Amino acid sequence: MSPAARLRHLRPDWLADPRVWRTEVLGGLVVGLALIPEAISFSIIAGVDPAIGLFASFTMAVVISVVGGRRAMISAATGAVALVIAPLNREHGLGYLIAAVILAGVFQIVLGALGVAKLMRFIPRSVMVGFVNSLAILVFVAQIPEMYDVPWPVYPLLAGGLAMMVFFPKITTVVPAPLVSIFVLTVITVAAGIAVPTVGDKGELPSSLPVPGLPDVPFTMDTLTTIAPYAFAMALVGLMESLMTAKLVDEITDTHSNKTRESVGQGIANIVTGFFGGMGGCAMIGQTMINVKVSGARTRLSTFLAGVFLMVLCIAFGPIVSDIPMAALVAVMVMVSFATFDWHSVAPRTLRRMPAGEIAVMVITVGCVVVTHNLAVGVVVGSVSAMVVFAKRVARVADVTSVTDPGGGTVVYAVTGELFFASSNDLVGRFHYATDPDHVVIDLSAAHIWDASSVAALDAIQAKYAQRGKTVEITGLNDVSADLHGRLTGELTSH
């Protein structure tokens, strides 16, 4: 390949085709506009000034556009991260929150380098559904304080905002419905002089670009032990949501993305965000869908411009943004929670067909998250519960049948199914040691040995027959099972 051809090959798509350039620029602008209300809302959930969330959305989008593994995916301040770090900010202050964001980034880089992306395939669908549903519930619950003990005009404004977000997409989807709702409600409250809580009441918007700095915390072991649990939870939640979103974009665009690079990229973006005073974040499903499905963006340029446009709008139009009524943002978040919840998963028709074990795993995941307000705890407990349910289900698959030859001198036991710690525990009790003839054959042609527990069970069976002077012959082992059995048989007891 000639140098000129190599250069053309390396040139980004948006430089090679003006139509792609136009699509990416418009996509970035739409997402930048749509990021403002959610970044502010998530800042409020985390208990920080709106500027903290806006800075995070700016730096996350810009950095991940360079170092991320999934093109056109949007990363910014998110509700999942806000929910995790809100208690830390409430109990210890902003400095500790910023330090936790930086440490979370370090954790994500380490987890990415260790191949955590490959572990995503072990998270069952029921846990993922529970994860999404619990996130929706927590986002809704976080809005309740904004609807309690407020002036009465807040309620009709809230209802009007919800109505616009439901019906406006039926007219057009060119402009995001949440943005239209915020614009209309802001015009109404300003023009009519309606006194309701506004974004400006929550804190000042940024009037300049963020500057780097260190978190205002003592650099001691006590600080590390305080922030580490929150940072690790944030790292897990951020990676889970980012990798789930990346997988969804892969399916929509019919392309493959580097999940390990995405994991490491999320960590780098959070470290940079922390040093610039942001609250951290991860991939955003809603904004990513706007960028990929609505706008048709496919390159890193749209992600980069989304962050740039966001900050330009805040700095240039900060006074206007400060007049946005909180009712408009609450309406947005209520709609986000409603749209996030997987209603199909709780439909009576679905529940009637779904295995009881999977329903229980979903409920356990949701319950743990709602009780602890920690998405990572719910995912871990849900995954462990799913493993237990799976183990019990597979254990029932193993079966033993016996056939005695016509002469009565030999009995053949045919074992079928998967032999592991759950199924092999009952294996010993399936044989008739006292009444069987002197020669016993255990046929494992239709079985597979997975672990040491199964080898120990077979050893125990042979020992029981040996005590009665009977011989046991094990046949039909496949190569893997024969290798495991050969290495461990006779070595698992001290006798």
Tab-separated table of C-alpha atoms in Angstrom:
chain	number	residue	atom	x	y	z
A	1	MET	CA	0.000	0.000	0.000
A	2	SER	CA	1.435	3.377	-1.023
A	3	PRO	CA	1.864	6.165	1.575
A	4	ALA	CA	-0.985	8.139	-0.006
A	5	ALA	CA	-3.299	5.130	0.050
A	6	ARG	CA	-2.319	4.375	3.654
A	7	LEU	CA	-3.089	7.975	4.615
A	8	ARG	CA	-6.510	7.768	2.939
A	9	HIS	CA	-7.184	4.513	4.767
A	10	LEU	CA	-6.342	6.078	8.145
A	11	ARG	CA	-8.334	9.252	7.461
A	12	PRO	CA	-11.567	9.407	9.523
A	13	ASP	CA	-14.847	8.748	7.690
A	14	TRP	CA	-16.146	12.210	8.437
A	15	LEU	CA	-13.222	13.771	6.565
A	16	ALA	CA	-13.708	11.562	3.533
A	17	ASP	CA	-17.438	12.209	3.039
A	18	PRO	CA	-19.151	15.616	3.537
A	19	ARG	CA	-22.480	13.871	4.172
A	20	VAL	CA	-20.954	11.973	7.078
A	21	TRP	CA	-19.528	15.253	8.384
A	22	ARG	CA	-22.979	16.849	8.309
A	23	THR	CA	-24.577	13.862	10.050
A	24	GLU	CA	-21.941	13.794	12.777
A	25	VAL	CA	-22.096	17.561	13.445
A	26	LEU	CA	-25.904	17.613	13.674
A	27	GLY	CA	-25.862	14.485	15.793
A	28	GLY	CA	-23.382	16.059	18.197
A	29	LEU	CA	-25.477	19.236	18.424
A	30	VAL	CA	-28.696	17.366	19.193
A	31	VAL	CA	-27.006	15.222	21.834
A	32	GLY	CA	-25.283	18.272	23.350
A	33	LEU	CA	-28.665	19.959	23.752
A	34	ALA	CA	-30.221	16.807	25.171
A	35	LEU	CA	-27.359	16.344	27.654
A	36	ILE	CA	-27.972	19.644	29.459
A	37	PRO	CA	-31.205	18.780	31.303
A	38	GLU	CA	-30.088	15.284	32.263
A	39	ALA	CA	-26.630	16.422	33.415
A	40	ILE	CA	-28.267	19.017	35.649
A	41	SER	CA	-30.819	16.494	36.924
A	42	PHE	CA	-28.144	13.914	37.724
A	43	SER	CA	-26.151	16.613	39.515
A	44	ILE	CA	-29.140	17.207	41.746
A	45	ILE	CA	-29.468	13.473	42.418
A	46	ALA	CA	-25.805	13.424	43.460
A	47	GLY	CA	-26.348	16.518	45.626
A	48	VAL	CA	-23.839	18.737	43.811
A	49	ASP	CA	-24.054	22.011	41.869
A	50	PRO	CA	-25.230	21.691	38.249
A	51	ALA	CA	-21.773	22.804	37.090
A	52	ILE	CA	-20.264	19.595	38.505
A	53	GLY	CA	-22.474	17.398	36.346
A	54	LEU	CA	-22.031	19.604	33.285
A	55	PHE	CA	-18.240	19.536	33.656
A	56	ALA	CA	-18.406	15.741	33.940
A	57	SER	CA	-20.519	15.417	30.800
A	58	PHE	CA	-18.130	17.684	28.893
A	59	THR	CA	-14.915	15.921	29.886
A	60	MET	CA	-16.369	12.406	29.692
A	61	ALA	CA	-17.687	12.916	26.154
A	62	VAL	CA	-14.517	14.591	24.872
A	63	VAL	CA	-12.083	12.097	26.407
A	64	ILE	CA	-14.042	8.943	25.591
A	65	SER	CA	-14.337	10.063	21.971
A	66	VAL	CA	-10.564	9.561	21.754
A	67	VAL	CA	-9.826	6.638	24.072
A	68	GLY	CA	-13.096	4.668	24.008
A	69	GLY	CA	-13.641	1.367	22.213
A	70	ARG	CA	-17.160	1.975	20.838
A	71	ARG	CA	-17.536	4.697	18.204
A	72	ALA	CA	-20.584	7.015	18.385
A	73	MET	CA	-21.401	5.967	21.960
A	74	ILE	CA	-22.064	8.848	24.372
A	75	SER	CA	-20.567	8.939	27.857
A	76	ALA	CA	-21.461	11.629	30.370
A	77	ALA	CA	-22.759	12.134	33.903
A	78	THR	CA	-25.361	9.428	34.559
A	79	GLY	CA	-28.040	8.555	37.076
A	80	ALA	CA	-26.388	5.224	37.875
A	81	VAL	CA	-23.150	6.917	38.964
A	82	ALA	CA	-25.012	9.726	40.724
A	83	LEU	CA	-26.951	7.247	42.840
A	84	VAL	CA	-23.767	5.449	43.890
A	85	ILE	CA	-21.788	8.532	44.922
A	86	ALA	CA	-24.635	10.611	46.392
A	87	PRO	CA	-24.237	9.146	49.924
A	88	LEU	CA	-20.492	9.883	49.879
A	89	ASN	CA	-21.091	13.518	48.923
A	90	ARG	CA	-23.843	13.856	51.513
A	91	GLU	CA	-21.752	12.437	54.358
A	92	HIS	CA	-18.238	13.687	53.520
A	93	GLY	CA	-18.469	16.483	50.964
A	94	LEU	CA	-17.490	17.242	47.382
A	95	GLY	CA	-13.750	16.718	47.854
A	96	TYR	CA	-14.269	13.081	48.783
A	97	LEU	CA	-16.634	12.631	45.842
A	98	ILE	CA	-14.012	13.925	43.397
A	99	ALA	CA	-11.344	11.691	44.947
A	100	ALA	CA	-13.677	8.699	44.590
A	101	VAL	CA	-14.211	9.489	40.895
A	102	ILE	CA	-10.458	9.453	40.271
A	103	LEU	CA	-10.013	6.205	42.210
A	104	ALA	CA	-12.960	4.670	40.327
A	105	GLY	CA	-11.152	5.478	37.089
A	106	VAL	CA	-8.057	3.674	38.335
A	107	PHE	CA	-10.184	0.656	39.275
A	108	GLN	CA	-11.756	0.649	35.810
A	109	ILE	CA	-8.377	0.679	34.089
A	110	VAL	CA	-7.210	-2.244	36.237
A	111	LEU	CA	-10.449	-4.173	35.683
A	112	GLY	CA	-10.272	-3.482	31.961
A	113	ALA	CA	-6.675	-4.698	31.769
A	114	LEU	CA	-7.661	-7.850	33.682
A	115	GLY	CA	-10.342	-8.622	31.094
A	116	VAL	CA	-13.478	-7.764	33.050
A	117	ALA	CA	-15.287	-7.177	29.755
A	118	LYS	CA	-15.186	-10.926	29.124
A	119	LEU	CA	-17.047	-11.527	32.390
A	120	MET	CA	-20.116	-9.709	31.087
A	121	ARG	CA	-21.244	-12.899	29.360
A	122	PHE	CA	-21.697	-14.500	32.798
A	123	ILE	CA	-24.306	-11.937	33.869
A	124	PRO	CA	-27.692	-13.539	33.145
A	125	ARG	CA	-30.478	-11.711	31.360
A	126	SER	CA	-32.674	-11.778	34.486
A	127	VAL	CA	-29.972	-9.861	36.389
A	128	MET	CA	-29.622	-7.327	33.574
A	129	VAL	CA	-33.396	-6.786	33.524
A	130	GLY	CA	-33.364	-6.360	37.306
A	131	PHE	CA	-30.463	-3.912	36.967
A	132	VAL	CA	-32.381	-1.767	34.464
A	133	ASN	CA	-35.638	-1.882	36.434
A	134	SER	CA	-33.992	-1.000	39.748
A	135	LEU	CA	-32.164	1.903	38.102
A	136	ALA	CA	-35.506	3.206	36.840
A	137	ILE	CA	-37.056	2.881	40.312
A	138	LEU	CA	-34.198	4.710	42.031
A	139	VAL	CA	-34.239	7.537	39.486
A	140	PHE	CA	-37.973	7.997	40.104
A	141	VAL	CA	-37.588	7.852	43.894
A	142	ALA	CA	-34.879	10.540	43.669
A	143	GLN	CA	-37.456	12.903	42.120
A	144	ILE	CA	-39.963	12.660	44.985
A	145	PRO	CA	-38.313	15.391	47.128
A	146	GLU	CA	-38.715	17.805	44.193
A	147	MET	CA	-42.461	17.094	44.148
A	148	TYR	CA	-43.040	17.478	47.880
A	149	ASP	CA	-43.808	20.730	49.711
A	150	VAL	CA	-43.526	22.909	46.585
A	151	PRO	CA	-45.758	25.713	45.162
A	152	TRP	CA	-48.913	24.369	43.523
A	153	PRO	CA	-47.992	25.556	39.971
A	154	VAL	CA	-45.259	22.901	39.990
A	155	TYR	CA	-47.847	20.146	39.529
A	156	PRO	CA	-49.578	21.450	36.371
A	157	LEU	CA	-46.143	22.274	34.939
A	158	LEU	CA	-45.018	18.721	35.687
A	159	ALA	CA	-48.137	17.273	34.056
A	160	GLY	CA	-47.713	19.531	31.024
A	161	GLY	CA	-44.078	18.529	30.623
A	162	LEU	CA	-44.945	14.836	30.709
A	163	ALA	CA	-47.743	15.346	28.173
A	164	MET	CA	-45.427	17.114	25.739
A	165	MET	CA	-42.819	14.357	25.978
A	166	VAL	CA	-45.473	11.741	25.260
A	167	PHE	CA	-47.218	13.449	22.333
A	168	PHE	CA	-44.515	15.598	20.676
A	169	PRO	CA	-42.623	12.605	19.185
A	170	LYS	CA	-45.823	11.752	17.291
A	171	ILE	CA	-45.387	15.046	15.422
A	172	THR	CA	-41.630	14.904	14.814
A	173	THR	CA	-38.490	13.313	16.239
A	174	VAL	CA	-36.063	15.781	14.697
A	175	VAL	CA	-35.851	17.740	17.957
A	176	PRO	CA	-35.707	15.774	21.244
A	177	ALA	CA	-39.049	15.970	23.058
A	178	PRO	CA	-37.403	16.635	26.466
A	179	LEU	CA	-35.734	19.710	25.000
A	180	VAL	CA	-39.055	20.978	23.638
A	181	SER	CA	-40.728	20.390	26.987
A	182	ILE	CA	-38.006	22.288	28.853
A	183	PHE	CA	-38.128	25.186	26.387
A	184	VAL	CA	-41.923	25.546	26.538
A	185	LEU	CA	-42.135	25.316	30.332
A	186	THR	CA	-39.300	27.815	30.724
A	187	VAL	CA	-41.015	30.306	28.395
A	188	ILE	CA	-44.302	29.909	30.277
A	189	THR	CA	-42.825	30.428	33.734
A	190	VAL	CA	-40.667	33.398	32.683
A	191	ALA	CA	-43.355	35.117	30.603
A	192	ALA	CA	-46.062	34.660	33.234
A	193	GLY	CA	-43.751	35.372	36.174
A	194	ILE	CA	-44.666	32.103	37.885
A	195	ALA	CA	-42.677	31.647	41.090
A	196	VAL	CA	-41.420	28.064	41.130
A	197	PRO	CA	-38.035	26.506	41.976
A	198	THR	CA	-35.556	26.873	39.118
A	199	VAL	CA	-32.184	25.456	38.163
A	200	GLY	CA	-30.591	28.696	39.365
A	201	ASP	CA	-31.882	27.928	42.858
A	202	LYS	CA	-29.753	24.772	42.879
A	203	GLY	CA	-26.478	26.519	42.138
A	204	GLU	CA	-24.619	28.592	39.596
A	205	LEU	CA	-23.875	27.278	36.120
A	206	PRO	CA	-20.293	27.398	34.841
A	207	SER	CA	-19.221	30.650	33.208
A	208	SER	CA	-15.853	29.317	32.048
A	209	LEU	CA	-14.136	26.080	31.141
A	210	PRO	CA	-13.131	23.758	33.991
A	211	VAL	CA	-9.539	23.908	35.194
A	212	PRO	CA	-7.551	20.940	36.502
A	213	GLY	CA	-6.801	20.537	40.180
A	214	LEU	CA	-6.421	18.047	43.008
A	215	PRO	CA	-9.375	17.013	45.205
A	216	ASP	CA	-9.597	18.922	48.494
A	217	VAL	CA	-9.087	15.951	50.829
A	218	PRO	CA	-6.356	14.835	53.216
A	219	PHE	CA	-4.142	12.293	51.468
A	220	THR	CA	-4.297	9.696	54.241
A	221	MET	CA	-5.223	6.038	54.628
A	222	ASP	CA	-8.478	7.070	56.327
A	223	THR	CA	-9.484	8.948	53.179
A	224	LEU	CA	-8.630	5.948	51.041
A	225	THR	CA	-10.679	3.550	53.175
A	226	THR	CA	-13.582	6.012	53.105
A	227	ILE	CA	-13.738	6.467	49.346
A	228	ALA	CA	-12.636	2.988	48.213
A	229	PRO	CA	-16.007	1.195	48.624
A	230	TYR	CA	-17.845	3.957	46.747
A	231	ALA	CA	-15.150	4.112	44.072
A	232	PHE	CA	-15.242	0.368	43.489
A	233	ALA	CA	-19.030	0.371	43.320
A	234	MET	CA	-18.914	3.258	40.850
A	235	ALA	CA	-16.305	1.444	38.758
A	236	LEU	CA	-18.449	-1.685	38.547
A	237	VAL	CA	-21.681	0.156	37.835
A	238	GLY	CA	-20.032	2.365	35.230
A	239	LEU	CA	-18.458	-0.592	33.440
A	240	MET	CA	-21.659	-2.613	33.532
A	241	GLU	CA	-23.749	0.168	32.046
A	242	SER	CA	-21.068	1.090	29.497
A	243	LEU	CA	-20.496	-2.467	28.302
A	244	MET	CA	-24.221	-3.151	28.138
A	245	THR	CA	-24.681	-0.001	26.042
A	246	ALA	CA	-21.742	-0.904	23.804
A	247	LYS	CA	-23.235	-4.329	23.171
A	248	LEU	CA	-26.557	-2.707	22.244
A	249	VAL	CA	-24.863	-0.323	19.770
A	250	ASP	CA	-22.951	-3.254	18.273
A	251	GLU	CA	-26.265	-4.944	17.509
A	252	ILE	CA	-27.890	-1.783	16.098
A	253	THR	CA	-24.973	-0.883	13.808
A	254	ASP	CA	-24.004	-4.496	13.023
A	255	THR	CA	-20.399	-3.710	13.940
A	256	HIS	CA	-17.957	-4.952	16.554
A	257	SER	CA	-16.339	-2.832	19.268
A	258	ASN	CA	-13.334	-3.384	21.500
A	259	LYS	CA	-14.852	-3.909	24.966
A	260	THR	CA	-11.481	-4.034	26.718
A	261	ARG	CA	-10.479	-0.694	25.199
A	262	GLU	CA	-13.880	0.690	26.218
A	263	SER	CA	-13.329	-0.437	29.820
A	264	VAL	CA	-9.893	1.157	30.003
A	265	GLY	CA	-11.182	4.249	28.194
A	266	GLN	CA	-13.951	4.710	30.750
A	267	GLY	CA	-11.309	4.659	33.469
A	268	ILE	CA	-9.159	7.258	31.721
A	269	ALA	CA	-12.181	9.475	31.133
A	270	ASN	CA	-13.187	9.304	34.796
A	271	ILE	CA	-9.679	10.119	35.980
A	272	VAL	CA	-9.556	13.169	33.708
A	273	THR	CA	-13.065	14.141	34.803
A	274	GLY	CA	-12.108	13.896	38.466
A	275	PHE	CA	-9.058	16.127	38.044
A	276	PHE	CA	-11.291	18.676	36.301
A	277	GLY	CA	-13.786	18.663	39.182
A	278	GLY	CA	-16.523	16.550	37.569
A	279	MET	CA	-18.753	13.946	39.218
A	280	GLY	CA	-17.745	11.135	36.875
A	281	GLY	CA	-19.970	9.112	34.615
A	282	CYS	CA	-20.298	6.312	32.107
A	283	ALA	CA	-22.104	5.488	28.870
A	284	MET	CA	-25.638	6.865	28.526
A	285	ILE	CA	-28.191	4.602	26.881
A	286	GLY	CA	-30.694	7.390	26.125
A	287	GLN	CA	-28.270	9.864	24.569
A	288	THR	CA	-26.479	7.085	22.706
A	289	MET	CA	-29.765	6.036	21.123
A	290	ILE	CA	-30.418	9.659	20.091
A	291	ASN	CA	-26.980	9.789	18.490
A	292	VAL	CA	-27.014	6.382	16.788
A	293	LYS	CA	-30.672	5.709	15.961
A	294	VAL	CA	-32.209	9.182	15.598
A	295	SER	CA	-29.268	11.117	14.158
A	296	GLY	CA	-27.576	8.201	12.404
A	297	ALA	CA	-24.110	9.070	13.730
A	298	ARG	CA	-21.413	6.415	13.455
A	299	THR	CA	-18.051	8.061	14.254
A	300	ARG	CA	-16.161	9.529	17.199
A	301	LEU	CA	-16.728	13.069	15.917
A	302	SER	CA	-20.347	13.162	17.094
A	303	THR	CA	-19.292	12.090	20.600
A	304	PHE	CA	-16.564	14.733	20.712
A	305	LEU	CA	-18.871	17.504	19.459
A	306	ALA	CA	-21.609	16.547	21.928
A	307	GLY	CA	-19.288	17.491	24.776
A	308	VAL	CA	-18.037	20.634	23.055
A	309	PHE	CA	-21.533	21.890	22.194
A	310	LEU	CA	-22.678	21.185	25.755
A	311	MET	CA	-20.049	23.443	27.278
A	312	VAL	CA	-20.520	26.190	24.653
A	313	LEU	CA	-24.258	26.277	25.386
A	314	CYS	CA	-23.681	26.518	29.139
A	315	ILE	CA	-21.073	29.274	28.928
A	316	ALA	CA	-22.845	31.313	26.258
A	317	PHE	CA	-26.429	30.783	27.467
A	318	GLY	CA	-25.967	30.226	31.200
A	319	PRO	CA	-28.523	32.852	32.341
A	320	ILE	CA	-31.202	31.258	30.187
A	321	VAL	CA	-30.443	27.780	31.494
A	322	SER	CA	-30.667	29.114	35.072
A	323	ASP	CA	-34.310	30.062	34.484
A	324	ILE	CA	-35.352	26.483	33.643
A	325	PRO	CA	-38.035	25.425	36.175
A	326	MET	CA	-37.199	22.357	38.206
A	327	ALA	CA	-40.607	20.946	37.276
A	328	ALA	CA	-39.348	20.585	33.705
A	329	LEU	CA	-36.316	18.584	34.780
A	330	VAL	CA	-38.367	16.443	37.151
A	331	ALA	CA	-40.686	15.671	34.243
A	332	VAL	CA	-37.676	14.665	32.147
A	333	MET	CA	-36.371	12.336	34.830
A	334	VAL	CA	-39.792	10.790	35.451
A	335	MET	CA	-40.009	10.116	31.726
A	336	VAL	CA	-36.477	8.696	31.715
A	337	SER	CA	-37.351	6.334	34.566
A	338	PHE	CA	-40.587	5.310	32.823
A	339	ALA	CA	-38.778	4.647	29.533
A	340	THR	CA	-35.897	2.838	31.257
A	341	PHE	CA	-38.126	0.375	33.107
A	342	ASP	CA	-38.629	-2.876	31.199
A	343	TRP	CA	-42.423	-3.092	31.382
A	344	HIS	CA	-42.495	-6.239	29.281
A	345	SER	CA	-40.572	-8.052	32.028
A	346	VAL	CA	-43.432	-7.570	34.528
A	347	ALA	CA	-46.340	-8.102	32.124
A	348	PRO	CA	-48.661	-10.928	33.316
A	349	ARG	CA	-48.183	-12.804	30.034
A	350	THR	CA	-44.393	-12.724	30.470
A	351	LEU	CA	-44.517	-13.733	34.123
A	352	ARG	CA	-46.750	-16.728	33.327
A	353	ARG	CA	-44.218	-18.065	30.818
A	354	MET	CA	-41.012	-17.139	32.645
A	355	PRO	CA	-39.379	-19.841	34.852
A	356	ALA	CA	-39.968	-19.142	38.532
A	357	GLY	CA	-36.227	-19.129	39.222
A	358	GLU	CA	-35.558	-16.326	36.737
A	359	ILE	CA	-38.398	-14.243	38.138
A	360	ALA	CA	-36.950	-14.735	41.628
A	361	VAL	CA	-33.498	-13.615	40.434
A	362	MET	CA	-34.961	-10.461	38.875
A	363	VAL	CA	-36.918	-9.653	42.052
A	364	ILE	CA	-33.868	-10.288	44.259
A	365	THR	CA	-31.739	-7.982	42.097
A	366	VAL	CA	-34.319	-5.190	42.219
A	367	GLY	CA	-34.916	-5.652	45.942
A	368	CYS	CA	-31.208	-5.509	46.828
A	369	VAL	CA	-30.663	-2.360	44.754
A	370	VAL	CA	-33.714	-0.547	46.114
A	371	VAL	CA	-32.854	-1.416	49.719
A	372	THR	CA	-29.136	-0.631	49.508
A	373	HIS	CA	-29.291	2.091	46.805
A	374	ASN	CA	-26.240	0.351	45.369
A	375	LEU	CA	-26.546	-1.060	41.859
A	376	ALA	CA	-23.352	-3.106	42.173
A	377	VAL	CA	-24.667	-4.940	45.249
A	378	GLY	CA	-27.821	-5.865	43.373
A	379	VAL	CA	-25.909	-7.185	40.373
A	380	VAL	CA	-23.537	-9.259	42.516
A	381	VAL	CA	-26.310	-10.738	44.692
A	382	GLY	CA	-28.491	-11.306	41.639
A	383	SER	CA	-25.690	-13.080	39.774
A	384	VAL	CA	-24.960	-15.344	42.752
A	385	SER	CA	-28.679	-16.121	43.041
A	386	ALA	CA	-28.794	-16.967	39.333
A	387	MET	CA	-25.862	-19.361	39.792
A	388	VAL	CA	-27.677	-21.122	42.637
A	389	VAL	CA	-30.862	-21.413	40.574
A	390	PHE	CA	-28.880	-22.737	37.613
A	391	ALA	CA	-27.001	-25.240	39.763
A	392	LYS	CA	-30.254	-26.611	41.204
A	393	ARG	CA	-31.795	-26.868	37.750
A	394	VAL	CA	-28.808	-28.656	36.227
A	395	ALA	CA	-28.453	-30.945	39.244
A	396	ARG	CA	-31.838	-32.460	38.429
A	397	VAL	CA	-30.637	-33.376	34.948
A	398	ALA	CA	-28.245	-36.045	36.219
A	399	ASP	CA	-29.884	-39.488	36.382
A	400	VAL	CA	-28.914	-43.094	37.096
A	401	THR	CA	-30.545	-46.219	35.638
A	402	SER	CA	-29.462	-49.842	36.181
A	403	VAL	CA	-29.689	-53.035	34.134
A	404	THR	CA	-28.634	-56.489	35.409
A	405	ASP	CA	-27.429	-59.039	32.857
A	406	PRO	CA	-29.495	-62.234	32.447
A	407	GLY	CA	-26.881	-64.319	34.228
A	408	GLY	CA	-27.016	-62.080	37.280
A	409	GLY	CA	-23.256	-61.669	37.497
A	410	THR	CA	-22.989	-58.061	36.386
A	411	VAL	CA	-25.042	-54.895	36.836
A	412	VAL	CA	-24.581	-51.878	34.560
A	413	TYR	CA	-25.428	-48.412	35.894
A	414	ALA	CA	-25.891	-45.815	33.138
A	415	VAL	CA	-25.248	-42.278	34.432
A	416	THR	CA	-26.530	-39.412	32.286
A	417	GLY	CA	-26.154	-35.646	32.687
A	418	GLU	CA	-23.639	-33.173	34.049
A	419	LEU	CA	-21.723	-34.250	37.136
A	420	PHE	CA	-20.573	-31.394	39.368
A	421	PHE	CA	-20.796	-30.491	43.045
A	422	ALA	CA	-24.589	-30.060	43.041
A	423	SER	CA	-25.553	-33.184	41.092
A	424	SER	CA	-22.826	-35.513	42.342
A	425	ASN	CA	-23.780	-35.077	46.012
A	426	ASP	CA	-26.809	-37.349	45.478
A	427	LEU	CA	-24.940	-39.792	43.244
A	428	VAL	CA	-23.637	-41.992	46.049
A	429	GLY	CA	-27.150	-42.824	47.247
A	430	ARG	CA	-28.344	-44.053	43.828
A	431	PHE	CA	-26.555	-47.454	43.995
A	432	HIS	CA	-27.655	-50.729	45.664
A	433	TYR	CA	-24.443	-51.781	47.357
A	434	ALA	CA	-25.777	-54.712	49.388
A	435	THR	CA	-27.891	-56.450	46.732
A	436	ASP	CA	-25.831	-55.827	43.587
A	437	PRO	CA	-23.765	-58.674	42.084
A	438	ASP	CA	-19.992	-58.870	42.453
A	439	HIS	CA	-19.207	-57.005	39.240
A	440	VAL	CA	-20.521	-53.444	38.811
A	441	VAL	CA	-20.102	-51.338	35.669
A	442	ILE	CA	-20.663	-47.571	35.805
A	443	ASP	CA	-21.231	-46.322	32.249
A	444	LEU	CA	-20.493	-42.584	31.902
A	445	SER	CA	-20.865	-42.379	28.111
A	446	ALA	CA	-23.760	-39.929	28.478
A	447	ALA	CA	-22.230	-37.958	31.348
A	448	HIS	CA	-19.484	-35.380	31.860
A	449	ILE	CA	-17.305	-34.884	34.934
A	450	TRP	CA	-16.780	-31.213	35.717
A	451	ASP	CA	-15.109	-31.033	39.131
A	452	ALA	CA	-13.352	-32.755	42.019
A	453	SER	CA	-16.636	-33.320	43.865
A	454	SER	CA	-17.752	-35.716	41.132
A	455	VAL	CA	-14.448	-37.630	41.230
A	456	ALA	CA	-14.745	-37.869	45.023
A	457	ALA	CA	-18.294	-39.223	44.661
A	458	LEU	CA	-17.124	-41.935	42.246
A	459	ASP	CA	-14.283	-42.817	44.632
A	460	ALA	CA	-16.808	-43.131	47.484
A	461	ILE	CA	-18.981	-45.443	45.375
A	462	GLN	CA	-15.998	-47.678	44.564
A	463	ALA	CA	-14.990	-47.732	48.243
A	464	LYS	CA	-18.476	-48.839	49.351
A	465	TYR	CA	-18.477	-51.688	46.871
A	466	ALA	CA	-14.900	-52.631	47.833
A	467	GLN	CA	-15.947	-52.958	51.475
A	468	ARG	CA	-18.346	-55.688	50.308
A	469	GLY	CA	-15.740	-57.415	48.173
A	470	LYS	CA	-17.191	-56.227	44.890
A	471	THR	CA	-15.350	-54.709	41.933
A	472	VAL	CA	-16.325	-51.551	40.047
A	473	GLU	CA	-15.451	-50.756	36.435
A	474	ILE	CA	-15.906	-47.187	35.150
A	475	THR	CA	-16.380	-46.949	31.379
A	476	GLY	CA	-17.356	-44.450	28.711
A	477	LEU	CA	-15.409	-41.448	29.991
A	478	ASN	CA	-14.821	-38.752	27.379
A	479	ASP	CA	-11.291	-37.357	27.064
A	480	VAL	CA	-11.775	-34.371	29.378
A	481	SER	CA	-13.557	-36.410	32.035
A	482	ALA	CA	-10.982	-39.214	31.800
A	483	ASP	CA	-8.130	-36.739	32.251
A	484	LEU	CA	-9.730	-35.144	35.323
A	485	HIS	CA	-10.666	-38.499	36.824
A	486	GLY	CA	-7.223	-39.928	36.181
A	487	ARG	CA	-5.472	-37.028	37.908
A	488	LEU	CA	-7.721	-36.875	40.995
A	489	THR	CA	-9.003	-40.369	41.728
A	490	GLY	CA	-7.583	-41.707	44.962
A	491	GLU	CA	-6.036	-38.335	45.815
A	492	LEU	CA	-9.012	-36.592	47.445
A	493	THR	CA	-9.049	-38.337	50.828
A	494	SER	CA	-6.401	-38.866	53.476
A	495	HIS	CA	-7.155	-42.589	53.727
